[in-house]
PDB file of C-alpha atoms in Angstrom:
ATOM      1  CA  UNK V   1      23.597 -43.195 -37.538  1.00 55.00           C
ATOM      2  CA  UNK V   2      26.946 -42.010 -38.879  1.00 65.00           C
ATOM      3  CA  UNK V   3      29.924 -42.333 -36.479  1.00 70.00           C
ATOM      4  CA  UNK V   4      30.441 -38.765 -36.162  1.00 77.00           C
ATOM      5  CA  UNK V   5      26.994 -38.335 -34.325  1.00 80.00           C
ATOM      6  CA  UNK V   6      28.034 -41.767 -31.849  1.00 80.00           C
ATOM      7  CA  UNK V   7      31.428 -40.007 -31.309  1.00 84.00           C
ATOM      8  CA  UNK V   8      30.038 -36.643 -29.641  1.00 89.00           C
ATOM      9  CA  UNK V   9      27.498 -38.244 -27.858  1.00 90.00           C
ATOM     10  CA  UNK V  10      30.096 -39.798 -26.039  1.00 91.00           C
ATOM     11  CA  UNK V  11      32.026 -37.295 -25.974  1.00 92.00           C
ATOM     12  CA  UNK V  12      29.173 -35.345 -24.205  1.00 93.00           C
ATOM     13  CA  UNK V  13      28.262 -38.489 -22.202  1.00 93.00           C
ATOM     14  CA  UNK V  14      32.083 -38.668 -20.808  1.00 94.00           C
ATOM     15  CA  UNK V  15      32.078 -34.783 -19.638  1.00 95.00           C
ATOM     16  CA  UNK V  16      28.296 -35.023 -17.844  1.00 96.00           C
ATOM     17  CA  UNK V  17      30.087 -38.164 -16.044  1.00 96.00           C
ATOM     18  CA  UNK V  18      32.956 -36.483 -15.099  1.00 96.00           C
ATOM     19  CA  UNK V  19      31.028 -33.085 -13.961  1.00 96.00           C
ATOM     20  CA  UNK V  20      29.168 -35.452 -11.866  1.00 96.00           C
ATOM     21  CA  UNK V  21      32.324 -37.092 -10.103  1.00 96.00           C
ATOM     22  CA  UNK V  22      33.460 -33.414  -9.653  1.00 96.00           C
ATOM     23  CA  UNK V  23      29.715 -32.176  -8.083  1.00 94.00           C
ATOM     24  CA  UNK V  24      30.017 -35.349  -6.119  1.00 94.00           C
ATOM     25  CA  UNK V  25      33.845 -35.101  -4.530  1.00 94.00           C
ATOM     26  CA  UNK V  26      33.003 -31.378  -3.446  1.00 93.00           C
ATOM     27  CA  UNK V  27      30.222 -32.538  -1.846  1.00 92.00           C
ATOM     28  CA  UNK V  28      32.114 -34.829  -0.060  1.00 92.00           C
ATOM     29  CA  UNK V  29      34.408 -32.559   0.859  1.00 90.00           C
ATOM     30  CA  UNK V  30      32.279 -30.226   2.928  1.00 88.00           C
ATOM     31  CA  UNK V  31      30.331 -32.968   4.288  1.00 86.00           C
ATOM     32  CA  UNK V  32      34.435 -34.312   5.718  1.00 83.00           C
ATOM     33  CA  UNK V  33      34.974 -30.754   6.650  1.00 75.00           C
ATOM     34  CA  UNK V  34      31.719 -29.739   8.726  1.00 69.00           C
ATOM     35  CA  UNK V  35      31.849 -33.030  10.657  1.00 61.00           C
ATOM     36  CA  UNK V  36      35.586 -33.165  11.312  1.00 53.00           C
ATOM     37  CA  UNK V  37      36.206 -29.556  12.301  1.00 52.00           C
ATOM     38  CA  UNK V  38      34.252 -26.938  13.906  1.00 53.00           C
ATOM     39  CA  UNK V  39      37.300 -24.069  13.776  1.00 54.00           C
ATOM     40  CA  UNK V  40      35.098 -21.858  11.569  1.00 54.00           C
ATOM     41  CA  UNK V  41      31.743 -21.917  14.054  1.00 67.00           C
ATOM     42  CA  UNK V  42      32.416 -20.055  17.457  1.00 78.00           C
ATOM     43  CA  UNK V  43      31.237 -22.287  20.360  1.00 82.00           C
ATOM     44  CA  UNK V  44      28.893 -20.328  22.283  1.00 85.00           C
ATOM     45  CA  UNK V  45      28.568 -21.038  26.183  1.00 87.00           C
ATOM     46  CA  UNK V  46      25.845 -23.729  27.083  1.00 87.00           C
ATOM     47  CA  UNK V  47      22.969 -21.947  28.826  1.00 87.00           C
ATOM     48  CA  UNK V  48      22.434 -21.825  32.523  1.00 86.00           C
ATOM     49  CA  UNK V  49      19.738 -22.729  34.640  1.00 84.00           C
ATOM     50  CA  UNK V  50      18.009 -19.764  36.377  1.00 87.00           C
ATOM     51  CA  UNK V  51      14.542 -20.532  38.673  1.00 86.00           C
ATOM     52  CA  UNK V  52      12.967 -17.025  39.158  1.00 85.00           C
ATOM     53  CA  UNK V  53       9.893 -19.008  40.466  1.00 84.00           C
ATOM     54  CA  UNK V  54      10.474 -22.276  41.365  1.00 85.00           C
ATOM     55  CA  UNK V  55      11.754 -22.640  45.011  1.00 85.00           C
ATOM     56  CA  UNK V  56      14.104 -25.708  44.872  1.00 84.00           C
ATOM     57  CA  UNK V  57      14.866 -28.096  47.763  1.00 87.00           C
ATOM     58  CA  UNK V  58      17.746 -29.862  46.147  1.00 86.00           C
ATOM     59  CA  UNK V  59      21.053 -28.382  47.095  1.00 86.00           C
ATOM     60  CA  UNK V  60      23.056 -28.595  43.560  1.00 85.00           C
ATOM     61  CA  UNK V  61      19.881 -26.301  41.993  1.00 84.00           C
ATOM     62  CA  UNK V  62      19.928 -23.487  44.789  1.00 85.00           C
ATOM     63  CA  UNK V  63      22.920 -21.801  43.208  1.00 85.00           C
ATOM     64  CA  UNK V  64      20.568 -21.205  39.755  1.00 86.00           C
ATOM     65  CA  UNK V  65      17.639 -19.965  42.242  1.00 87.00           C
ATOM     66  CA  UNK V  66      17.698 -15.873  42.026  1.00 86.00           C
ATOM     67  CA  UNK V  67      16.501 -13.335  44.406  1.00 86.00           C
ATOM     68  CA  UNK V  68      13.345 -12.727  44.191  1.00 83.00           C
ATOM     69  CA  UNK V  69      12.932  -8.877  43.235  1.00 83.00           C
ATOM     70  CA  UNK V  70      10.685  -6.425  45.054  1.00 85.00           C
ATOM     71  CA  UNK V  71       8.388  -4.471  42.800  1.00 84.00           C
ATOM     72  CA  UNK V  72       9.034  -1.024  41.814  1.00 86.00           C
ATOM     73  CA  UNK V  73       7.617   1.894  43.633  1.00 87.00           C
ATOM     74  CA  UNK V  74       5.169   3.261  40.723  1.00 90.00           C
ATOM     75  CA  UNK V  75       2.678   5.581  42.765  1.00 91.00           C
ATOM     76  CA  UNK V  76       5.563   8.619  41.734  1.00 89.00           C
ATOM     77  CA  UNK V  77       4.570   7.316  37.950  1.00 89.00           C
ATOM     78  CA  UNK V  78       1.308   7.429  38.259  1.00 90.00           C
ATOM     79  CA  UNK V  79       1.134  10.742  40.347  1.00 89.00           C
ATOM     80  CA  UNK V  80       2.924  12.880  37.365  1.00 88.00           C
ATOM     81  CA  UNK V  81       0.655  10.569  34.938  1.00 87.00           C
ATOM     82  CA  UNK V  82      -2.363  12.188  36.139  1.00 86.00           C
ATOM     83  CA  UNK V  83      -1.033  16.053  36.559  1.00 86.00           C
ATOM     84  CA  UNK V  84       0.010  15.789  33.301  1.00 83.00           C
ATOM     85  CA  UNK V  85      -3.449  14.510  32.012  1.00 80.00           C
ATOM     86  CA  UNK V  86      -4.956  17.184  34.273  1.00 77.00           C
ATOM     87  CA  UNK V  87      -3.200  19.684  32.678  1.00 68.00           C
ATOM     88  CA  UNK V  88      -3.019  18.749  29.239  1.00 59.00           C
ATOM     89  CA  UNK V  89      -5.464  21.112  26.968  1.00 66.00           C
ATOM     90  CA  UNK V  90      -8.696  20.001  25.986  1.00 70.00           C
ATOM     91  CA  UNK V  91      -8.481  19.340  22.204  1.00 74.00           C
ATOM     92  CA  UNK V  92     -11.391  20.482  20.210  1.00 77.00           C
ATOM     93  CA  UNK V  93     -12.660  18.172  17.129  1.00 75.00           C
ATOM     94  CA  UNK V  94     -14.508  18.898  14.520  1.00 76.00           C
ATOM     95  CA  UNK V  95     -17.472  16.517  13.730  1.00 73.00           C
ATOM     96  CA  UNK V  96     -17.956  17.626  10.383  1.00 73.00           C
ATOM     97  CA  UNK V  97     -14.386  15.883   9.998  1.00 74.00           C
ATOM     98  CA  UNK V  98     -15.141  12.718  11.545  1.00 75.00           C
ATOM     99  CA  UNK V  99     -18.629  11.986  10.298  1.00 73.00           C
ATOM    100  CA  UNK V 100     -18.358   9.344   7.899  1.00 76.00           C
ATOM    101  CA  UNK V 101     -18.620   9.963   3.942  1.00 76.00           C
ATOM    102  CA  UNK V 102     -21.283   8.836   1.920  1.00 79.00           C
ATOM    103  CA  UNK V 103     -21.451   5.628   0.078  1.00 78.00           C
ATOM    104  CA  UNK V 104     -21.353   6.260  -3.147  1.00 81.00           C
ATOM    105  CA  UNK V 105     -17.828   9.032  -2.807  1.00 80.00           C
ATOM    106  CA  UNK V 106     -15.483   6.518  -4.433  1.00 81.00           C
ATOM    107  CA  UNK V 107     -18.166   6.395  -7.600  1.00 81.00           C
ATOM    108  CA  UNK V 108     -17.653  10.534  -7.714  1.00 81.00           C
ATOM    109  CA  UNK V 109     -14.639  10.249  -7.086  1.00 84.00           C
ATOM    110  CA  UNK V 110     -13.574   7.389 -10.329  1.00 85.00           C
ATOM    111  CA  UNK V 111     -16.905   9.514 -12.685  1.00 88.00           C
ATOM    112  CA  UNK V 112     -15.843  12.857 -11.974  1.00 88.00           C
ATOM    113  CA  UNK V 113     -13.474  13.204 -14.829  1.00 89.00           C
ATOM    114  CA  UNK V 114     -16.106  11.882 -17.609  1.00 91.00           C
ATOM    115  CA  UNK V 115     -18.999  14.277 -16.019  1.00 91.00           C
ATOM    116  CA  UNK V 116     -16.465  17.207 -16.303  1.00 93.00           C
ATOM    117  CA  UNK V 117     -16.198  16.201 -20.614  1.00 94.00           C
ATOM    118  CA  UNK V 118     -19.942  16.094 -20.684  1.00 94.00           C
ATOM    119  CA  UNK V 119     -20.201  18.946 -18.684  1.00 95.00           C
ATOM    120  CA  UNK V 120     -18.195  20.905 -21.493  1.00 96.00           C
ATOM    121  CA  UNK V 121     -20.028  19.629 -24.193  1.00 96.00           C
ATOM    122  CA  UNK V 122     -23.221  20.100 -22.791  1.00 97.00           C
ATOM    123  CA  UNK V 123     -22.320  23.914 -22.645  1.00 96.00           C
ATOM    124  CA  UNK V 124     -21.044  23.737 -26.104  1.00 96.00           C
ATOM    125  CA  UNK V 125     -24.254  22.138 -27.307  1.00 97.00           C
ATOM    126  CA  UNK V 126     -26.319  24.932 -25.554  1.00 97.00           C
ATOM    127  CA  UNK V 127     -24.208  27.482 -26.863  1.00 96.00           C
ATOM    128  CA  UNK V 128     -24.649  26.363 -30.302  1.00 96.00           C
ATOM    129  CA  UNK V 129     -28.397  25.465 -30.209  1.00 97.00           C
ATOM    130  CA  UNK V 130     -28.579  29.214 -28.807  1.00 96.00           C
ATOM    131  CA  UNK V 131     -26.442  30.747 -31.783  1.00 96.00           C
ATOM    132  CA  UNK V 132     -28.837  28.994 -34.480  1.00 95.00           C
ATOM    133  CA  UNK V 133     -31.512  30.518 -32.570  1.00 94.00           C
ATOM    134  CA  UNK V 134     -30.270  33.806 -32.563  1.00 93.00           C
ATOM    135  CA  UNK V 135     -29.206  33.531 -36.148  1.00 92.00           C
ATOM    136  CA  UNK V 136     -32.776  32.346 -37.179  1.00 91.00           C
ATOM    137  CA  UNK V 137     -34.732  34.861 -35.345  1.00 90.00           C
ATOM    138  CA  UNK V 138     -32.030  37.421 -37.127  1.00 88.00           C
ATOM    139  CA  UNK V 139     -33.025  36.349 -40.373  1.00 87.00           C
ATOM    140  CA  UNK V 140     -36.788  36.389 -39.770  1.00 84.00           C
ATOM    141  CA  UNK V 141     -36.554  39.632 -38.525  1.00 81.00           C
ATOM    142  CA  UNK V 142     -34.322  40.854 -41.538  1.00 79.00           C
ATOM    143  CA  UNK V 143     -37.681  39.597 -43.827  1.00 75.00           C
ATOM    144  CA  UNK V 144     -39.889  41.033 -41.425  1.00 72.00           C
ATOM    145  CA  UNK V 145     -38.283  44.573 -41.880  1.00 68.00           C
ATOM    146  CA  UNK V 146     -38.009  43.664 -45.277  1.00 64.00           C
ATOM    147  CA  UNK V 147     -41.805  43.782 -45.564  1.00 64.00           C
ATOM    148  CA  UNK V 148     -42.353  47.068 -43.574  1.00 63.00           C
ATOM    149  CA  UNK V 149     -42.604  49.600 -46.302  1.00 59.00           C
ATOM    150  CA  UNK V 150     -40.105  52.936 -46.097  1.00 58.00           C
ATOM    151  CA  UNK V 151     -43.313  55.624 -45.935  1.00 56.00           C
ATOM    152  CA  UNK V 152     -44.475  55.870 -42.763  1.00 57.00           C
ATOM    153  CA  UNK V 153     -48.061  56.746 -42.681  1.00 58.00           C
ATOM    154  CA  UNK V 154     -50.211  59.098 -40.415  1.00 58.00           C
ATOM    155  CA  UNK V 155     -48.761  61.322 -37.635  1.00 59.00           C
ATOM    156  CA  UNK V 156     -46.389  58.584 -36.576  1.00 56.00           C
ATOM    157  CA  UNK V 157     -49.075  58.321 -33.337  1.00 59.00           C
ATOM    158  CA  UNK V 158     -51.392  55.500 -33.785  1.00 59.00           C
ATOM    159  CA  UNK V 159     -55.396  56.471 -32.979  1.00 53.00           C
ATOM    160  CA  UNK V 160     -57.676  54.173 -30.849  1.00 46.00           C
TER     161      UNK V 160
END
């Protein structure tokens, strides 16, 4: 290997060292600063005891029991509940709406667009197969009045 090669791979080996001493001293440094100091985090209040069910005997834990609460009077609630389903309207529904659709809709639904282009060119077809038609029986006729002759003979009445 030529020296010049040796010389920037050092060189490159000497900066990935030194990025690493860098990476590792700021790492250091908040690890030093989160355990040392906690003057960025608020401290919040440590929680209390509160027994809304227990009934303590010991003296130090009655001050965390709480009054027990008497249930809310909810017969008022449930009066004006049932006036106002009482007098709510009846609301008619439809069951044409709510009967269920038929299994093969979503099929329809994803074909419809390709039976609407056969659709057309079945009329197309028809129309043509009924223009060739017309123009055949046209020319048939045009030969079969072609072989009439001009003179009409007799009365014009034709005799039994």
């Amino acid at each position: 290997m030529p020296d010049n090669e040796v010389g920037k791979m050092e060189e490159a080996a000497l900066k990935r060292k030194e990025r690493l001493r860098a990476m590792k001293r700021k790492r250091d440094e908040k690890k030093a600063g989160n355990d040392g100091d906690d003057s960025g985090k608020e401290k919040l209040p440590e929680p209390k005891l509160k027994f809304r069910n227990y009934q303590t005997e010991n003296d130090s834990l009655k001050e965390a029991q709480m009054e027990p609460i008497e249930p809310a009077d909810i017969k008022e609630h449930i009066a004006d509940q049932l006036e106002s389903q009482n007098a709510a309207p009846t609301i008619e529904v439809d069951l044409f709406k709510l009967a269920p659709r038929k299994p093969d809709w979503d099929l329809k639904r994803d074909l419809q667009k390709r039976l609407d282009k056969l659709e057309r060119r079945t009329s197309q077809a028809i129309a043509d197969i009924v223009r060739e038609k017309l123009i055949e029986s046209a020319k048939s006729n045009i030969s079969n009045v072609a072989a009439i002759p001009d003179v009409p003979s007799g009365t014009g009445y034709e005799s039994d």
